[in-house]
Amino acid sequence: RLKSAELAYTLPKNWSKAFAASNTRLYISGNNLYVWTDMRSDGEGSNKEGRNYPLKRSLTIGANIQF
């Protein structure tokens, strides 16, 4: 299972200075991205009645900018 991952890139200082920032970091992160299995349920996606439901997948894109 690929439960969580983050990919980030810090811009070079001269690029950050172009818009009056001292440091800039861009990132994308995700949760519950992929499950490798032949089973119908992975155990975490079952409710009290035994019904299966998919786990929520989420993606976050953002920037950390220091001025």
CSV table of C-alpha atoms in Angstrom, one decimal, residues 25-63:
chain,number,residue,atom,x,y,z
A,25,ARG,CA,9.4,25.5,-1.3
A,26,LEU,CA,6.7,23.9,-3.5
A,27,TYR,CA,5.1,20.6,-2.6
A,28,ILE,CA,2.5,18.0,-3.4
A,29,SER,CA,1.5,15.3,-0.9
A,30,GLY,CA,-1.1,12.6,-0.8
A,31,ASN,CA,-2.7,10.0,1.5
A,32,ASN,CA,-4.2,6.6,0.6
A,33,LEU,CA,-2.8,6.8,-2.9
A,34,TYR,CA,-2.8,3.1,-4.0
A,35,VAL,CA,-3.4,-0.4,-2.7
A,36,TRP,CA,-1.8,-3.5,-4.4
A,37,THR,CA,-4.1,-6.4,-3.5
A,38,ASP,CA,-6.5,-8.9,-5.0
A,39,MET,CA,-8.7,-8.9,-1.9
A,40,ARG,CA,-12.0,-6.9,-1.9
A,41,SER,CA,-11.1,-5.2,1.5
A,42,ASP,CA,-7.9,-4.3,3.2
A,43,GLY,CA,-9.5,-4.4,6.6
A,44,GLU,CA,-9.5,-0.7,7.2
A,45,GLY,CA,-12.4,0.0,4.9
A,46,SER,CA,-15.1,-2.1,6.6
A,47,ASN,CA,-17.9,-0.9,8.8
A,48,LYS,CA,-19.8,-2.7,11.6
A,49,GLU,CA,-22.1,-4.5,9.1
A,50,GLY,CA,-19.2,-5.9,7.2
A,51,ARG,CA,-19.7,-3.7,4.2
A,52,ASN,CA,-16.7,-2.5,2.3
A,53,TYR,CA,-16.1,1.0,1.3
A,54,PRO,CA,-13.1,2.7,-0.3
A,55,LEU,CA,-10.6,4.7,1.8
A,56,LYS,CA,-10.7,8.4,1.1
A,57,ARG,CA,-7.8,9.6,-1.2
A,58,SER,CA,-6.5,13.1,-0.6
A,59,LEU,CA,-4.0,15.3,-2.4
A,60,THR,CA,-2.6,18.6,-1.1
A,61,ILE,CA,-0.6,21.1,-3.2
A,62,GLY,CA,1.0,24.1,-1.6
A,63,ALA,CA,3.9,26.5,-1.2
